[in-house]
PDB file of C-alpha atoms in Angstrom:
ATOM      1  CA  ASP A   1      -3.780 -29.217  11.588  1.00 60.00           C
ATOM      2  CA  ALA A   2      -1.600 -26.226  12.402  1.00 61.00           C
ATOM      3  CA  LYS A   3       1.215 -25.369  10.047  1.00 89.00           C
ATOM      4  CA  THR A   4       4.792 -25.429  11.248  1.00 95.00           C
ATOM      5  CA  THR A   5       7.860 -23.549  10.066  1.00 96.00           C
ATOM      6  CA  GLN A   6      11.347 -24.986  10.393  1.00 97.00           C
ATOM      7  CA  PRO A   7      14.713 -23.869   9.020  1.00 97.00           C
ATOM      8  CA  PRO A   8      15.589 -25.983   5.983  1.00 97.00           C
ATOM      9  CA  SER A   9      18.998 -27.003   7.252  1.00 97.00           C
ATOM     10  CA  MET A  10      21.352 -26.830  10.218  1.00 97.00           C
ATOM     11  CA  ASP A  11      24.859 -28.043  11.040  1.00 97.00           C
ATOM     12  CA  CYS A  12      26.096 -29.212  14.374  1.00 96.00           C
ATOM     13  CA  ALA A  13      29.476 -30.361  15.628  1.00 97.00           C
ATOM     14  CA  GLU A  14      29.679 -33.899  16.941  1.00 97.00           C
ATOM     15  CA  GLY A  15      29.368 -33.984  20.718  1.00 97.00           C
ATOM     16  CA  ARG A  16      27.694 -30.616  20.924  1.00 97.00           C
ATOM     17  CA  ALA A  17      24.044 -29.923  21.592  1.00 97.00           C
ATOM     18  CA  ALA A  18      21.798 -29.559  18.544  1.00 98.00           C
ATOM     19  CA  ASN A  19      18.931 -27.130  19.007  1.00 98.00           C
ATOM     20  CA  LEU A  20      16.250 -27.387  16.348  1.00 98.00           C
ATOM     21  CA  PRO A  21      13.581 -24.673  16.352  1.00 98.00           C
ATOM     22  CA  CYS A  22       9.987 -24.892  15.183  1.00 98.00           C
ATOM     23  CA  ASN A  23       7.398 -22.173  14.874  1.00 97.00           C
ATOM     24  CA  HIS A  24       3.712 -23.132  15.199  1.00 96.00           C
ATOM     25  CA  SER A  25       2.009 -19.805  15.837  1.00 95.00           C
ATOM     26  CA  THR A  26      -1.460 -21.083  14.893  1.00 93.00           C
ATOM     27  CA  ILE A  27      -1.463 -24.056  17.221  1.00 94.00           C
ATOM     28  CA  SER A  28      -4.757 -24.871  18.856  1.00 92.00           C
ATOM     29  CA  GLY A  29      -5.321 -25.631  22.504  1.00 91.00           C
ATOM     30  CA  ASN A  30      -5.859 -29.349  21.892  1.00 90.00           C
ATOM     31  CA  GLU A  31      -2.863 -29.820  19.598  1.00 92.00           C
ATOM     32  CA  TYR A  32       0.333 -31.513  20.691  1.00 93.00           C
ATOM     33  CA  VAL A  33       3.798 -30.845  19.370  1.00 95.00           C
ATOM     34  CA  TYR A  34       5.412 -33.975  17.954  1.00 93.00           C
ATOM     35  CA  TRP A  35       8.933 -34.467  16.668  1.00 95.00           C
ATOM     36  CA  TYR A  36       9.987 -37.227  14.290  1.00 95.00           C
ATOM     37  CA  ARG A  37      13.137 -37.782  12.367  1.00 97.00           C
ATOM     38  CA  GLN A  38      13.843 -39.612   9.152  1.00 97.00           C
ATOM     39  CA  ILE A  39      17.201 -41.069   8.330  1.00 95.00           C
ATOM     40  CA  HIS A  40      17.805 -41.519   4.638  1.00 88.00           C
ATOM     41  CA  SER A  41      15.552 -44.126   2.997  1.00 86.00           C
ATOM     42  CA  GLN A  42      13.930 -45.189   6.294  1.00 93.00           C
ATOM     43  CA  GLY A  43      10.550 -44.591   7.858  1.00 95.00           C
ATOM     44  CA  PRO A  44      10.154 -41.710  10.325  1.00 95.00           C
ATOM     45  CA  GLN A  45      11.184 -42.383  13.906  1.00 93.00           C
ATOM     46  CA  TYR A  46       9.290 -40.912  16.836  1.00 91.00           C
ATOM     47  CA  ILE A  47      11.434 -38.726  19.082  1.00 94.00           C
ATOM     48  CA  ILE A  48       9.278 -36.906  21.616  1.00 93.00           C
ATOM     49  CA  HIS A  49       6.052 -35.023  22.029  1.00 92.00           C
ATOM     50  CA  GLY A  50       4.462 -32.561  24.440  1.00 93.00           C
ATOM     51  CA  LEU A  51       1.451 -30.378  25.033  1.00 93.00           C
ATOM     52  CA  LYS A  52       2.674 -27.418  27.092  1.00 92.00           C
ATOM     53  CA  ASN A  53       5.217 -28.668  29.594  1.00 90.00           C
ATOM     54  CA  ASN A  54       8.802 -29.329  28.711  1.00 94.00           C
ATOM     55  CA  GLU A  55       9.544 -32.995  28.152  1.00 94.00           C
ATOM     56  CA  THR A  56      12.670 -35.145  28.262  1.00 95.00           C
ATOM     57  CA  ASN A  57      13.331 -38.708  27.295  1.00 93.00           C
ATOM     58  CA  GLU A  58      16.387 -40.808  26.509  1.00 93.00           C
ATOM     59  CA  MET A  59      16.696 -39.305  23.024  1.00 93.00           C
ATOM     60  CA  ALA A  60      15.992 -35.614  23.433  1.00 96.00           C
ATOM     61  CA  SER A  61      14.400 -32.720  25.291  1.00 97.00           C
ATOM     62  CA  LEU A  62      11.492 -30.657  24.084  1.00 97.00           C
ATOM     63  CA  ILE A  63      11.144 -27.048  25.171  1.00 98.00           C
ATOM     64  CA  ILE A  64       7.773 -25.418  24.446  1.00 97.00           C
ATOM     65  CA  THR A  65       7.342 -21.671  24.970  1.00 97.00           C
ATOM     66  CA  GLU A  66       4.723 -20.518  27.404  1.00 96.00           C
ATOM     67  CA  ASP A  67       2.478 -19.202  24.646  1.00 96.00           C
ATOM     68  CA  ARG A  68       3.009 -22.524  22.772  1.00 96.00           C
ATOM     69  CA  LYS A  69       3.730 -20.739  19.543  1.00 96.00           C
ATOM     70  CA  SER A  70       7.174 -22.239  19.172  1.00 97.00           C
ATOM     71  CA  SER A  71       9.289 -25.093  20.449  1.00 97.00           C
ATOM     72  CA  THR A  72      12.858 -26.347  20.368  1.00 98.00           C
ATOM     73  CA  LEU A  73      14.081 -29.898  20.125  1.00 98.00           C
ATOM     74  CA  ILE A  74      17.373 -30.431  21.873  1.00 98.00           C
ATOM     75  CA  LEU A  75      19.707 -33.317  21.146  1.00 98.00           C
ATOM     76  CA  PRO A  76      22.126 -32.931  24.045  1.00 97.00           C
ATOM     77  CA  HIS A  77      25.180 -34.629  22.581  1.00 96.00           C
ATOM     78  CA  ALA A  78      24.786 -35.018  18.837  1.00 97.00           C
ATOM     79  CA  THR A  79      26.460 -37.936  17.108  1.00 97.00           C
ATOM     80  CA  LEU A  80      27.040 -38.628  13.446  1.00 97.00           C
ATOM     81  CA  ARG A  81      24.099 -41.031  13.552  1.00 96.00           C
ATOM     82  CA  ASP A  82      21.808 -38.134  14.405  1.00 97.00           C
ATOM     83  CA  THR A  83      22.218 -36.788  10.876  1.00 97.00           C
ATOM     84  CA  ALA A  84      18.654 -36.844   9.534  1.00 97.00           C
ATOM     85  CA  VAL A  85      15.651 -34.786   8.529  1.00 97.00           C
ATOM     86  CA  TYR A  86      13.773 -33.642  11.625  1.00 98.00           C
ATOM     87  CA  TYR A  87      10.060 -32.966  11.372  1.00 97.00           C
ATOM     88  CA  CYS A  88       8.013 -30.889  13.802  1.00 97.00           C
ATOM     89  CA  ILE A  89       4.310 -31.658  13.634  1.00 95.00           C
ATOM     90  CA  VAL A  90       1.387 -30.292  15.560  1.00 94.00           C
ATOM     91  CA  ARG A  91      -1.809 -32.297  15.764  1.00 91.00           C
ATOM     92  CA  PRO A  92      -4.547 -33.343  18.140  1.00 87.00           C
ATOM     93  CA  ASN A  93      -3.632 -36.437  20.126  1.00 79.00           C
ATOM     94  CA  ALA A  94      -5.690 -38.709  17.908  1.00 79.00           C
ATOM     95  CA  GLY A  95      -5.180 -36.738  14.707  1.00 83.00           C
ATOM     96  CA  LYS A  96      -3.182 -37.551  11.586  1.00 87.00           C
ATOM     97  CA  SER A  97       0.377 -36.363  11.118  1.00 90.00           C
ATOM     98  CA  THR A  98       0.906 -33.928   8.296  1.00 91.00           C
ATOM     99  CA  PHE A  99       4.575 -33.475   7.387  1.00 93.00           C
ATOM    100  CA  GLY A 100       6.169 -30.211   6.346  1.00 92.00           C
ATOM    101  CA  ASP A 101       9.628 -29.916   4.809  1.00 93.00           C
ATOM    102  CA  GLY A 102      11.516 -30.426   8.071  1.00 96.00           C
ATOM    103  CA  THR A 103      15.076 -29.473   8.970  1.00 97.00           C
ATOM    104  CA  THR A 104      18.024 -31.378   7.583  1.00 97.00           C
ATOM    105  CA  LEU A 105      20.460 -31.716  10.443  1.00 98.00           C
ATOM    106  CA  THR A 106      24.031 -32.544   9.518  1.00 98.00           C
ATOM    107  CA  VAL A 107      26.295 -33.552  12.363  1.00 98.00           C
ATOM    108  CA  LYS A 108      29.921 -32.977  11.444  1.00 97.00           C
ATOM    109  CA  PRO A 109      33.015 -34.593  12.966  1.00 95.00           C
TER     110      PRO A 109
ATOM    111  CA  GLY B   1       8.043 -48.157  20.991  1.00 61.00           C
ATOM    112  CA  ALA B   2       5.699 -50.369  19.047  1.00 79.00           C
ATOM    113  CA  VAL B   3       6.870 -52.060  15.871  1.00 89.00           C
ATOM    114  CA  VAL B   4       5.374 -51.688  12.411  1.00 94.00           C
ATOM    115  CA  SER B   5       6.633 -53.797   9.517  1.00 96.00           C
ATOM    116  CA  GLN B   6       6.160 -53.491   5.792  1.00 97.00           C
ATOM    117  CA  HIS B   7       6.498 -56.063   3.087  1.00 97.00           C
ATOM    118  CA  PRO B   8       8.155 -55.996   0.643  1.00 97.00           C
ATOM    119  CA  SER B   9      10.894 -53.538   1.443  1.00 97.00           C
ATOM    120  CA  TRP B  10      11.402 -52.940  -2.261  1.00 97.00           C
ATOM    121  CA  VAL B  11       9.712 -54.062  -5.453  1.00 97.00           C
ATOM    122  CA  ILE B  12      10.337 -53.572  -9.152  1.00 97.00           C
ATOM    123  CA  CYS B  13       7.475 -54.182 -11.549  1.00 96.00           C
ATOM    124  CA  LYS B  14       6.518 -53.629 -15.145  1.00 96.00           C
ATOM    125  CA  SER B  15       4.212 -50.848 -16.188  1.00 97.00           C
ATOM    126  CA  GLY B  16       0.581 -51.940 -16.115  1.00 96.00           C
ATOM    127  CA  THR B  17       0.904 -54.475 -13.346  1.00 97.00           C
ATOM    128  CA  SER B  18      -0.532 -54.206  -9.848  1.00 97.00           C
ATOM    129  CA  VAL B  19       1.558 -54.239  -6.696  1.00 97.00           C
ATOM    130  CA  LYS B  20       0.407 -55.000  -3.142  1.00 97.00           C
ATOM    131  CA  ILE B  21       2.205 -53.618  -0.106  1.00 98.00           C
ATOM    132  CA  GLU B  22       1.498 -54.995   3.367  1.00 97.00           C
ATOM    133  CA  CYS B  23       1.699 -53.090   6.614  1.00 96.00           C
ATOM    134  CA  ARG B  24       1.556 -54.926   9.915  1.00 95.00           C
ATOM    135  CA  SER B  25       1.522 -53.795  13.528  1.00 92.00           C
ATOM    136  CA  LEU B  26       3.525 -56.492  15.275  1.00 90.00           C
ATOM    137  CA  ASP B  27       2.876 -55.948  18.953  1.00 85.00           C
ATOM    138  CA  PHE B  28      -0.224 -53.838  19.176  1.00 84.00           C
ATOM    139  CA  GLN B  29      -3.645 -53.501  17.642  1.00 87.00           C
ATOM    140  CA  ALA B  30      -3.859 -50.649  15.153  1.00 87.00           C
ATOM    141  CA  THR B  31      -7.331 -49.228  14.899  1.00 86.00           C
ATOM    142  CA  THR B  32      -6.102 -46.659  12.424  1.00 91.00           C
ATOM    143  CA  MET B  33      -3.461 -46.917   9.720  1.00 94.00           C
ATOM    144  CA  PHE B  34      -2.105 -44.217   7.472  1.00 95.00           C
ATOM    145  CA  TRP B  35      -0.433 -44.481   4.092  1.00 97.00           C
ATOM    146  CA  TYR B  36       2.115 -41.948   2.927  1.00 97.00           C
ATOM    147  CA  ARG B  37       4.096 -41.477  -0.274  1.00 97.00           C
ATOM    148  CA  GLN B  38       7.474 -39.795  -0.529  1.00 97.00           C
ATOM    149  CA  PHE B  39       9.208 -38.744  -3.741  1.00 95.00           C
ATOM    150  CA  PRO B  40      12.984 -38.131  -3.789  1.00 92.00           C
ATOM    151  CA  LYS B  41      14.087 -35.089  -1.824  1.00 90.00           C
ATOM    152  CA  GLN B  42      10.524 -34.349  -0.794  1.00 93.00           C
ATOM    153  CA  SER B  43       8.555 -34.701   2.432  1.00 94.00           C
ATOM    154  CA  LEU B  44       6.002 -37.361   3.233  1.00 95.00           C
ATOM    155  CA  MET B  45       2.600 -36.828   1.691  1.00 96.00           C
ATOM    156  CA  LEU B  46      -0.410 -38.387   3.350  1.00 96.00           C
ATOM    157  CA  MET B  47      -2.407 -40.458   0.882  1.00 97.00           C
ATOM    158  CA  ALA B  48      -5.157 -41.974   2.978  1.00 96.00           C
ATOM    159  CA  THR B  49      -6.359 -42.912   6.430  1.00 94.00           C
ATOM    160  CA  SER B  50      -7.992 -46.255   7.099  1.00 92.00           C
ATOM    161  CA  ASN B  51      -9.895 -47.513  10.104  1.00 88.00           C
ATOM    162  CA  GLU B  52     -10.271 -51.223  10.692  1.00 84.00           C
ATOM    163  CA  GLY B  53     -13.419 -52.496   9.047  1.00 82.00           C
ATOM    164  CA  SER B  54     -14.202 -49.226   7.283  1.00 85.00           C
ATOM    165  CA  LYS B  55     -13.505 -47.705   3.896  1.00 88.00           C
ATOM    166  CA  ALA B  56     -10.392 -45.599   3.684  1.00 93.00           C
ATOM    167  CA  THR B  57     -10.536 -41.815   3.597  1.00 94.00           C
ATOM    168  CA  TYR B  58      -8.403 -40.443   0.806  1.00 96.00           C
ATOM    169  CA  GLU B  59      -6.674 -37.089   0.747  1.00 95.00           C
ATOM    170  CA  GLN B  60      -7.548 -34.652  -2.000  1.00 94.00           C
ATOM    171  CA  GLY B  61      -5.925 -35.557  -5.278  1.00 94.00           C
ATOM    172  CA  VAL B  62      -5.329 -39.215  -4.461  1.00 95.00           C
ATOM    173  CA  GLU B  63      -7.169 -41.619  -6.764  1.00 94.00           C
ATOM    174  CA  LYS B  64      -9.019 -44.147  -4.660  1.00 93.00           C
ATOM    175  CA  ASP B  65      -9.481 -46.522  -7.594  1.00 95.00           C
ATOM    176  CA  LYS B  66      -5.758 -46.538  -8.265  1.00 96.00           C
ATOM    177  CA  PHE B  67      -4.582 -46.896  -4.672  1.00 97.00           C
ATOM    178  CA  LEU B  68      -6.755 -49.585  -3.097  1.00 96.00           C
ATOM    179  CA  ILE B  69      -6.520 -49.782   0.682  1.00 95.00           C
ATOM    180  CA  ASN B  70      -7.794 -52.673   2.744  1.00 91.00           C
ATOM    181  CA  HIS B  71      -7.721 -52.688   6.555  1.00 89.00           C
ATOM    182  CA  ALA B  72      -9.439 -55.954   7.285  1.00 82.00           C
ATOM    183  CA  SER B  73      -7.852 -56.667  10.659  1.00 89.00           C
ATOM    184  CA  LEU B  74      -6.413 -54.761  13.583  1.00 89.00           C
ATOM    185  CA  THR B  75      -2.890 -55.740  12.630  1.00 91.00           C
ATOM    186  CA  LEU B  76      -2.859 -55.616   8.843  1.00 93.00           C
ATOM    187  CA  SER B  77      -3.473 -53.034   6.160  1.00 94.00           C
ATOM    188  CA  THR B  78      -2.647 -53.385   2.492  1.00 95.00           C
ATOM    189  CA  LEU B  79      -2.088 -50.836  -0.237  1.00 97.00           C
ATOM    190  CA  THR B  80      -2.490 -52.023  -3.814  1.00 97.00           C
ATOM    191  CA  VAL B  81      -1.182 -49.842  -6.579  1.00 97.00           C
ATOM    192  CA  THR B  82      -3.251 -50.844  -9.578  1.00 97.00           C
ATOM    193  CA  SER B  83      -2.019 -50.580 -13.139  1.00 96.00           C
ATOM    194  CA  ALA B  84       1.219 -49.041 -11.950  1.00 96.00           C
ATOM    195  CA  HIS B  85       3.068 -46.573 -14.166  1.00 96.00           C
ATOM    196  CA  PRO B  86       6.564 -45.092 -13.889  1.00 96.00           C
ATOM    197  CA  GLU B  87       5.175 -41.967 -12.220  1.00 96.00           C
ATOM    198  CA  ASP B  88       3.962 -44.150  -9.346  1.00 97.00           C
ATOM    199  CA  SER B  89       7.538 -44.999  -8.514  1.00 97.00           C
ATOM    200  CA  SER B  90       8.011 -43.736  -5.012  1.00 97.00           C
ATOM    201  CA  PHE B  91       8.738 -44.606  -1.381  1.00 97.00           C
ATOM    202  CA  TYR B  92       5.541 -45.787   0.297  1.00 98.00           C
ATOM    203  CA  ILE B  93       5.371 -45.622   4.095  1.00 98.00           C
ATOM    204  CA  CYS B  94       2.628 -46.837   6.385  1.00 97.00           C
ATOM    205  CA  SER B  95       1.922 -45.754   9.902  1.00 95.00           C
ATOM    206  CA  ALA B  96      -0.207 -47.418  12.565  1.00 92.00           C
ATOM    207  CA  ARG B  97      -1.916 -45.951  15.582  1.00 88.00           C
ATOM    208  CA  GLY B  98      -3.120 -47.902  18.572  1.00 76.00           C
ATOM    209  CA  GLY B  99      -6.590 -47.562  19.970  1.00 62.00           C
ATOM    210  CA  THR B 100      -8.077 -47.604  23.443  1.00 53.00           C
ATOM    211  CA  SER B 101      -7.491 -51.312  23.809  1.00 53.00           C
ATOM    212  CA  SER B 102      -3.796 -50.971  23.062  1.00 49.00           C
ATOM    213  CA  PRO B 103      -1.061 -50.618  25.627  1.00 51.00           C
ATOM    214  CA  LYS B 104      -0.512 -47.093  26.834  1.00 49.00           C
ATOM    215  CA  SER B 105       2.766 -46.941  24.923  1.00 51.00           C
ATOM    216  CA  SER B 106       0.906 -47.226  21.600  1.00 48.00           C
ATOM    217  CA  TYR B 107      -2.396 -45.613  22.438  1.00 56.00           C
ATOM    218  CA  ASN B 108      -2.979 -42.674  20.107  1.00 67.00           C
ATOM    219  CA  GLU B 109       0.697 -42.734  19.041  1.00 78.00           C
ATOM    220  CA  GLN B 110       1.661 -43.086  15.414  1.00 87.00           C
ATOM    221  CA  PHE B 111       4.416 -45.586  14.637  1.00 90.00           C
ATOM    222  CA  PHE B 112       5.907 -45.773  11.192  1.00 94.00           C
ATOM    223  CA  GLY B 113       6.981 -48.699   9.089  1.00 96.00           C
ATOM    224  CA  PRO B 114      10.364 -48.857   7.354  1.00 96.00           C
ATOM    225  CA  GLY B 115       8.886 -48.064   3.951  1.00 97.00           C
ATOM    226  CA  THR B 116       8.599 -49.827   0.612  1.00 98.00           C
ATOM    227  CA  ARG B 117      10.551 -48.655  -2.414  1.00 97.00           C
ATOM    228  CA  LEU B 118       8.439 -49.125  -5.576  1.00 97.00           C
ATOM    229  CA  THR B 119      10.073 -48.837  -8.969  1.00 97.00           C
ATOM    230  CA  VAL B 120       7.874 -49.160 -12.045  1.00 97.00           C
ATOM    231  CA  LEU B 121       9.700 -49.796 -15.273  1.00 96.00           C
TER     232      LEU B 121
END
């Protein structure tokens, strides 16, 4: 599975958009970009995934660069409950998820 | 999304005893289940992958005789920590993935359980 690089931490003001970057320069053609988050002492929660097109769901938007070497997860209106560790994972559709260190997002009032 | 449960949510045991953790997919059939371990302030580490009816595949460095995994049905996998010691204290998380017979919402997606906190005294 391709390795990902994420900033260790980010802050965001409540109500503002949170933009979380992820670099995956060694991604293969059959690998998807997945985003999960983990709130303290809970299991990871699926957020969104994509292959090459931008994706949006009720939780977030995923922007993947044309060369697929990086992506950005956007939480459009961050709330205090979005404070969590966010993991970017690249894997084949039926592959296993290997977690890196993720980004600790802190949403501040 | 699909629901995965774990039981118990926490357990405290004495050193030398064995502990069994259950992972169930509640509304879909999980052809593959994954077991992860997470130490405080660290990321999730994949321990093993199990397919229904087959022996589990363990990641490098994980003792298969210590961490027994059984995936006897499409909705249940168990992890047994044998002869537990204080260094086995950790947060254990399972994940289930639906197969081709599962609804599209769970097909090939990984859904995670809430985790089990194991403390070995």
